Short mmCIF file of C-alpha atoms and ligand atoms in Angstrom, two decimals:
data_model
loop_
_atom_site.label_atom_id
_atom_site.label_comp_id
_atom_site.label_asym_id
_atom_site.label_seq_id
_atom_site.Cartn_x
_atom_site.Cartn_y
_atom_site.Cartn_z
CA UNK B 15 277.61 115.51 -176.30
CA UNK B 16 280.25 113.15 -174.85
CA UNK B 17 284.05 113.64 -175.37
CA UNK B 18 286.27 110.60 -174.51
CA UNK B 19 289.84 111.23 -174.11
CA UNK B 20 292.04 108.08 -174.73
CA UNK B 21 295.38 107.84 -173.22
CA UNK B 22 297.74 104.71 -173.80
CA UNK B 23 300.21 104.48 -170.97
CA UNK B 24 303.32 102.43 -170.57
CA UNK B 25 305.17 102.96 -167.29
CA UNK B 26 303.73 106.64 -166.92
CA UNK B 27 302.92 106.41 -163.14
CA UNK B 28 305.09 109.51 -162.65
CA UNK B 29 303.11 111.67 -165.22
CA UNK B 30 299.24 110.88 -164.84
CA UNK B 31 298.53 113.01 -161.78
CA UNK B 32 300.06 115.97 -163.44
CA UNK B 33 298.38 115.12 -166.67
CA UNK B 34 294.98 114.79 -164.94
CA UNK B 35 295.51 118.11 -163.23
CA UNK B 36 296.14 119.84 -166.60
CA UNK B 37 293.40 117.86 -168.68
CA UNK B 38 290.46 118.32 -166.40
CA UNK B 39 290.25 122.06 -166.71
CA UNK B 40 290.19 121.82 -170.29
CA UNK B 41 287.08 119.53 -170.20
CA UNK B 42 285.11 121.43 -167.77
CA UNK B 43 282.59 122.55 -170.31
CA UNK B 44 281.78 119.22 -171.43
CA UNK B 45 280.38 115.83 -170.64
CA UNK B 46 283.46 113.82 -170.65
CA UNK B 47 285.34 110.55 -169.80
CA UNK B 48 288.99 109.87 -169.60
CA UNK B 49 289.95 106.32 -170.41
CA UNK B 50 293.43 105.26 -169.76
CA UNK B 51 294.81 102.12 -171.45
CA UNK B 52 297.58 100.61 -169.33
CA UNK B 53 299.77 98.84 -171.92
CA UNK B 54 301.16 96.27 -169.35
CA UNK B 55 303.10 98.91 -167.33
CA UNK B 56 305.44 97.37 -164.90
CA UNK B 57 305.44 100.36 -162.46
CA UNK B 58 302.65 101.33 -160.00
CA UNK B 59 300.36 103.06 -162.39
CA UNK B 60 297.43 100.86 -161.73
CA UNK B 61 297.43 101.76 -157.99
CA UNK B 62 297.19 105.47 -159.10
CA UNK B 63 294.46 104.70 -161.68
CA UNK B 64 292.47 102.94 -158.83
CA UNK B 65 292.79 106.15 -156.80
CA UNK B 66 291.99 108.45 -159.61
CA UNK B 67 289.00 106.61 -160.60
CA UNK B 68 287.71 106.14 -157.25
CA UNK B 69 287.97 110.03 -156.61
CA UNK B 70 286.43 110.80 -160.03
CA UNK B 71 283.99 108.45 -161.89
CA UNK B 72 284.60 110.09 -165.20
CA UNK B 73 288.09 108.61 -165.05
CA UNK B 74 288.18 104.85 -166.38
CA UNK B 75 290.85 102.43 -167.06
CA UNK B 76 291.63 99.20 -168.90
CA UNK B 77 294.81 97.29 -168.12
CA UNK B 78 296.44 94.83 -170.63
CA UNK B 79 297.83 91.68 -169.29
CA UNK B 80 301.16 92.63 -170.85
CA UNK B 81 302.82 95.16 -173.06
CA UNK B 82 300.98 94.96 -176.51
CA UNK B 83 302.19 98.21 -177.91
CA UNK B 84 300.75 101.75 -178.37
CA UNK B 85 298.77 101.02 -181.55
CA UNK B 86 297.10 97.97 -179.90
CA UNK B 87 296.21 100.26 -177.01
CA UNK B 88 294.65 102.86 -179.20
CA UNK B 89 292.56 100.15 -181.05
CA UNK B 90 291.46 98.87 -177.59
CA UNK B 91 290.55 102.35 -176.49
CA UNK B 92 288.45 103.19 -179.69
CA UNK B 93 286.36 99.89 -179.26
CA UNK B 94 285.35 101.29 -175.92
CA UNK B 95 284.07 104.61 -177.32
CA UNK B 96 280.74 103.40 -178.69
CA UNK B 97 278.78 106.27 -176.70
CA UNK B 98 281.25 109.04 -177.42
CA UNK B 99 280.52 111.81 -179.96
CA UNK B 100 284.18 112.85 -180.25
CA UNK B 101 287.25 110.90 -179.22
CA UNK B 102 290.66 112.55 -178.64
CA UNK B 103 293.76 110.45 -178.39
CA UNK B 104 296.92 111.76 -176.67
CA UNK B 105 300.10 110.65 -175.03
CA UNK B 106 300.52 110.44 -171.31
CA UNK B 107 303.89 112.19 -171.05
CA UNK B 108 302.49 115.79 -171.79
CA UNK B 109 304.25 116.00 -175.02
CA UNK B 110 300.68 116.62 -176.37
CA UNK B 111 299.50 119.67 -174.52
CA UNK B 112 295.85 119.31 -173.16
CA UNK B 113 295.62 123.02 -173.80
CA UNK B 114 295.06 122.30 -177.54
CA UNK B 115 291.67 120.66 -176.78
CA UNK B 116 289.54 123.79 -177.22
CA UNK B 117 290.98 124.51 -180.48
CA UNK B 118 290.50 121.07 -181.68
CA UNK B 119 286.75 121.13 -180.50
CA UNK B 120 286.53 124.35 -182.29
CA UNK B 121 287.51 122.56 -185.70
CA UNK B 122 285.00 119.81 -184.98
CA UNK B 123 282.23 122.28 -184.43
CA UNK B 124 283.21 123.76 -188.01
CA UNK B 125 282.28 120.46 -189.23
CA UNK B 126 285.65 118.57 -189.47
CA UNK B 127 285.44 114.87 -188.85
CA UNK B 128 289.17 114.44 -188.19
CA UNK B 129 291.42 116.87 -186.45
CA UNK B 130 295.01 115.96 -186.64
CA UNK B 131 297.98 117.81 -185.17
CA UNK B 132 301.27 118.70 -186.40
CA UNK B 133 304.43 119.22 -184.05
CA UNK B 134 305.50 122.78 -185.03
CA UNK B 135 308.89 123.10 -183.36
CA UNK B 136 311.16 120.13 -183.22
CA UNK B 137 313.78 121.47 -181.01
CA UNK B 138 312.74 119.44 -178.24
CA UNK B 139 313.02 116.28 -180.17
CA UNK B 140 316.19 114.49 -180.44
CA UNK B 141 318.13 114.71 -183.65
CA UNK B 142 317.90 110.96 -184.31
CA UNK B 143 314.12 110.97 -183.66
CA UNK B 144 313.58 113.95 -185.99
CA UNK B 145 315.82 112.40 -188.87
CA UNK B 146 314.41 108.82 -188.52
CA UNK B 147 310.78 110.07 -188.34
CA UNK B 148 311.26 112.39 -191.36
CA UNK B 149 312.76 109.54 -193.28
CA UNK B 150 310.07 107.13 -192.42
CA UNK B 151 307.27 109.69 -193.52
CA UNK B 152 309.08 110.20 -196.82
CA UNK B 153 309.44 106.34 -197.36
CA UNK B 154 306.01 105.48 -196.32
CA UNK B 155 304.55 108.03 -198.93
CA UNK B 156 306.97 106.80 -201.57
CA UNK B 157 306.30 103.15 -201.03
CA UNK B 158 302.58 103.02 -200.35
CA UNK B 159 301.25 105.98 -202.07
CA UNK B 160 299.37 107.01 -198.88
CA UNK B 161 300.54 110.39 -197.71
CA UNK B 162 301.24 110.96 -193.99
CA UNK B 163 301.69 114.47 -192.70
CA UNK B 164 305.23 114.64 -191.33
CA UNK B 165 305.31 115.42 -187.65
CA UNK B 166 301.76 114.12 -187.19
CA UNK B 167 301.51 111.89 -184.20
CA UNK B 168 298.82 109.98 -182.38
CA UNK B 169 297.34 113.33 -180.93
CA UNK B 170 294.02 113.80 -182.84
CA UNK B 171 290.36 114.20 -182.57
CA UNK B 172 287.93 111.82 -184.34
CA UNK B 173 284.25 112.23 -184.76
CA UNK B 174 282.08 109.21 -183.88
CA UNK B 175 281.61 108.38 -187.60
CA UNK B 176 285.20 107.75 -188.13
CA UNK B 177 285.56 105.81 -184.89
CA UNK B 178 282.71 103.52 -186.11
CA UNK B 179 284.67 102.88 -189.36
CA UNK B 180 287.87 102.22 -187.50
CA UNK B 181 286.15 99.76 -185.22
CA UNK B 182 284.55 97.97 -188.18
CA UNK B 183 288.05 97.17 -189.77
CA UNK B 184 289.00 93.54 -189.18
CA UNK B 185 292.74 93.97 -189.69
CA UNK B 186 294.95 93.01 -186.96
CA UNK B 187 297.68 95.28 -185.64
CA UNK B 188 296.41 98.29 -187.44
CA UNK B 189 298.86 101.20 -188.23
CA UNK B 190 296.45 104.00 -186.97
CA UNK B 191 298.14 106.96 -188.61
CA UNK B 192 298.03 105.19 -192.01
CA UNK B 193 294.44 104.28 -191.44
CA UNK B 194 293.44 107.87 -190.65
CA UNK B 195 294.98 109.05 -193.86
CA UNK B 196 293.14 106.22 -195.73
CA UNK B 197 289.63 106.63 -194.31
CA UNK B 198 289.13 110.00 -195.94
CA UNK B 199 286.32 112.20 -194.31
CA UNK B 200 286.79 115.99 -193.88
CA UNK B 201 290.14 116.46 -192.23
CA UNK B 202 292.11 119.34 -191.07
CA UNK B 203 295.39 119.68 -189.08
CA UNK B 204 296.47 122.28 -186.44
CA UNK B 205 299.91 122.96 -185.18
CA UNK B 206 301.30 122.62 -181.56
CA UNK B 207 304.61 122.97 -179.88
CA UNK B 208 305.78 119.64 -178.55
CA UNK B 209 307.38 120.00 -175.06
CA UNK B 210 309.78 117.57 -173.71
CA UNK B 211 308.41 114.50 -171.96
CA UNK B 212 307.26 115.64 -168.45
CA UNK B 213 309.06 112.76 -166.62
CA UNK B 214 310.39 109.36 -167.17
CA UNK B 215 311.83 107.89 -170.32
CA UNK B 216 310.42 107.12 -173.71
CA UNK B 217 308.57 103.69 -174.15
CA UNK B 218 309.35 103.67 -177.79
CA UNK B 219 312.60 101.75 -178.05
CA UNK B 220 314.41 101.57 -181.25
CA UNK B 221 313.09 98.12 -181.87
CA UNK B 222 309.59 99.21 -181.30
CA UNK B 223 310.15 102.05 -183.79
CA UNK B 224 311.52 99.79 -186.45
CA UNK B 225 308.51 97.37 -186.02
CA UNK B 226 306.01 100.02 -186.36
CA UNK B 227 307.74 101.26 -189.45
CA UNK B 228 307.82 97.85 -191.19
CA UNK B 229 304.32 96.87 -190.04
CA UNK B 230 303.03 100.35 -191.16
CA UNK B 231 304.52 100.10 -194.59
CA UNK B 232 303.58 96.53 -195.24
CA UNK B 233 300.01 96.88 -194.06
CA UNK B 234 299.64 99.64 -196.74
CA UNK B 235 300.38 97.97 -199.96
CA UNK B 236 302.40 95.56 -201.89
CA UNK B 237 304.83 97.94 -203.70
CA UNK B 238 307.97 96.51 -201.89
CA UNK B 239 307.15 93.22 -203.52
CA UNK B 240 306.81 94.82 -206.90
CA UNK B 241 310.01 96.80 -206.42
CA UNK B 242 311.80 93.52 -205.59
CA UNK B 243 310.27 91.81 -208.58
CA UNK B 244 311.26 94.69 -210.90
CA UNK B 245 314.83 94.80 -209.44
CA UNK B 246 315.10 91.18 -209.53
CA UNK B 247 314.17 91.15 -213.36
CA UNK B 248 316.76 93.99 -214.03
CA UNK B 249 319.58 91.99 -212.20
CA UNK B 250 318.62 88.82 -214.18
CA UNK B 251 318.79 90.78 -217.35
CA UNK B 252 322.13 92.37 -216.61
CA UNK B 253 323.49 89.08 -215.44
CA UNK B 254 322.22 87.52 -218.85
CA UNK B 255 324.04 90.27 -220.72
CA UNK B 256 327.16 89.66 -218.79
CA UNK B 257 326.80 85.88 -219.51
CA UNK B 258 326.64 86.64 -223.15
CA UNK B 259 329.75 88.77 -222.96
CA UNK B 260 331.60 86.11 -220.94
CA UNK B 261 330.82 83.39 -223.49
CA UNK B 262 331.64 85.51 -226.57
CA UNK B 263 335.12 86.44 -224.99
CA UNK B 264 335.62 82.80 -224.38
CA UNK B 265 334.64 81.74 -227.87
CA UNK B 266 336.08 84.55 -230.03
CA UNK B 267 339.20 85.78 -228.07
CA UNK B 268 342.28 84.28 -226.72
CA UNK B 269 342.06 85.78 -223.41
CA UNK B 270 339.98 83.56 -221.35
CA UNK B 271 338.05 85.35 -218.57
CA UNK B 272 340.19 85.21 -215.32
CA UNK B 273 336.79 84.85 -213.70
CA UNK B 274 337.29 84.83 -209.93
CA UNK B 275 336.52 88.46 -209.15
CA UNK B 276 333.48 88.76 -211.36
CA UNK B 277 332.06 85.48 -210.36
CA UNK B 278 332.43 86.17 -206.70
CA UNK B 279 331.02 89.70 -207.13
CA UNK B 280 328.00 88.57 -209.03
CA UNK B 281 327.34 85.59 -206.74
CA UNK B 282 327.45 87.67 -203.70
CA UNK B 283 325.31 90.42 -205.35
CA UNK B 284 322.64 88.06 -206.54
CA UNK B 285 322.54 85.91 -203.41
CA UNK B 286 322.19 89.08 -201.30
CA UNK B 287 319.52 90.41 -203.50
CA UNK B 288 317.62 87.12 -203.25
CA UNK B 289 317.84 87.21 -199.51
CA UNK B 290 316.41 90.62 -199.51
CA UNK B 291 313.55 89.47 -201.69
CA UNK B 292 312.87 86.51 -199.64
CA UNK B 293 312.70 88.82 -196.66
CA UNK B 294 310.19 91.12 -198.07
CA UNK B 295 308.00 88.26 -199.41
CA UNK B 296 308.38 86.81 -195.84
CA UNK B 297 307.28 89.91 -194.12
CA UNK B 298 303.96 89.74 -196.12
CA UNK B 299 303.56 85.99 -195.68
CA UNK B 300 304.18 86.71 -191.83
CA UNK B 301 301.37 89.30 -192.00
CA UNK B 302 298.95 86.83 -193.45
CA UNK B 303 300.01 84.16 -190.96
CA UNK B 304 299.39 86.62 -188.04
CA UNK B 305 296.01 87.66 -189.48
CA UNK B 306 294.79 84.05 -190.13
CA UNK B 307 295.72 83.02 -186.61
CA UNK B 308 293.12 85.43 -185.67
CA UNK B 309 294.51 86.07 -182.12
CA UNK B 310 293.44 89.31 -180.59
CA UNK B 311 295.64 92.38 -180.58
CA UNK B 312 295.63 92.76 -176.94
CA UNK B 313 294.35 90.99 -173.79
CA UNK B 314 292.37 92.99 -171.06
CA UNK B 315 293.30 91.78 -167.66
CA UNK B 316 291.23 94.20 -165.83
CA UNK B 317 289.06 97.32 -166.23
CA UNK B 318 286.42 99.34 -164.60
CA UNK B 319 284.41 100.30 -167.66
N1 UDP F 418 303.23 103.67 -175.00
C1 UDP F 418 302.39 102.66 -174.89
N2 UDP F 418 302.84 101.36 -175.19
C2 UDP F 418 304.23 101.22 -175.43
C3 UDP F 418 305.09 102.36 -175.65
C4 UDP F 418 304.49 103.61 -175.44
O1 UDP F 418 301.24 102.65 -174.50
O2 UDP F 418 304.79 100.01 -175.60
C5 UDP F 418 302.47 105.01 -174.76
C6 UDP F 418 303.29 105.95 -173.86
O3 UDP F 418 302.98 105.64 -172.54
C7 UDP F 418 302.94 107.25 -174.27
C8 UDP F 418 302.58 107.09 -175.92
O4 UDP F 418 302.48 105.64 -176.04
O5 UDP F 418 301.73 107.75 -173.80
C9 UDP F 418 303.92 107.53 -176.56
O6 UDP F 418 305.10 106.88 -176.07
P1 UDP F 418 306.39 107.62 -175.81
O7 UDP F 418 306.21 109.02 -175.20
O8 UDP F 418 307.09 106.64 -175.01
O9 UDP F 418 306.90 107.86 -177.33
P2 UDP F 418 307.81 109.07 -177.85
O10 UDP F 418 307.03 110.33 -177.57
O11 UDP F 418 309.12 109.08 -177.36
O12 UDP F 418 307.68 108.77 -179.38
MG1 MG F 419 306.51 110.88 -175.67
#
């Protein structure tokens, strides 16, 4: 039985020794491998990875040629797990406590193919992050019809059967959290208390979070296009009714419509709405474009696998 622990890292030099010191005791009963995916870090993490892997052959790394993002790092990791029976993904900043691994393994032994984790206490997460993440999960469920568990992060255990399915999906830039909910299998979730990041600062900038949210939603359905179609139809219908009203006022009464305010209001409203619709459609066309370009989601510059 082989367990592989996948850890995407972006500028986590300061955390990985501490992480390893907390992780290895939890794995002592198993035949395991720890695979770090260096997502184009600009700090000295690679030097640390050379040293760690030289000292312990169970520690492996792959290093990207630049920053391709957390989801790409997870994808790269999964493709390297062909010999693993169980794959556990976790963050490098110790917000995902390695001490949860025995409980996750317990669930796997009970027959669960996917063990998700849910952040129990949120007091260590910033107010903004809590609100924006809650909002995203609600919006994602509403728009795509695929339910994500609020507070779930990319800290989870997958059986090799699930990893095989994930590796067989051809879609580029996958939103792993959504895929996990989509694939099915026997799933469960356990709660954990997230601690503050051990050292350093979050690699998830606001821009990266927004990108993840948009890409997550658009890769899971076309409801936004439908919503804009319905709303567009409704607007046109209202504009049509208003047109009839304006013409009848003109024909059957003496007061000509003074015009300016209502014209400018409807022009602004409709043109704004059209821009939004074009944006939504553009988002999907962009996705098709990216997929058809067929570029890889990441480039591995070096690795010791
Ligand atoms: N990460 C990554 N690439 C990025 C940003 C983050 O591989 O572009 C890694 C990071 O090193 C960490 C995990 O993804 O192991 C979660 O990131 P972070 O802790 O910065 O996010 P937060 O916990 O603030 O949401
Ligand atoms: Mg973190």
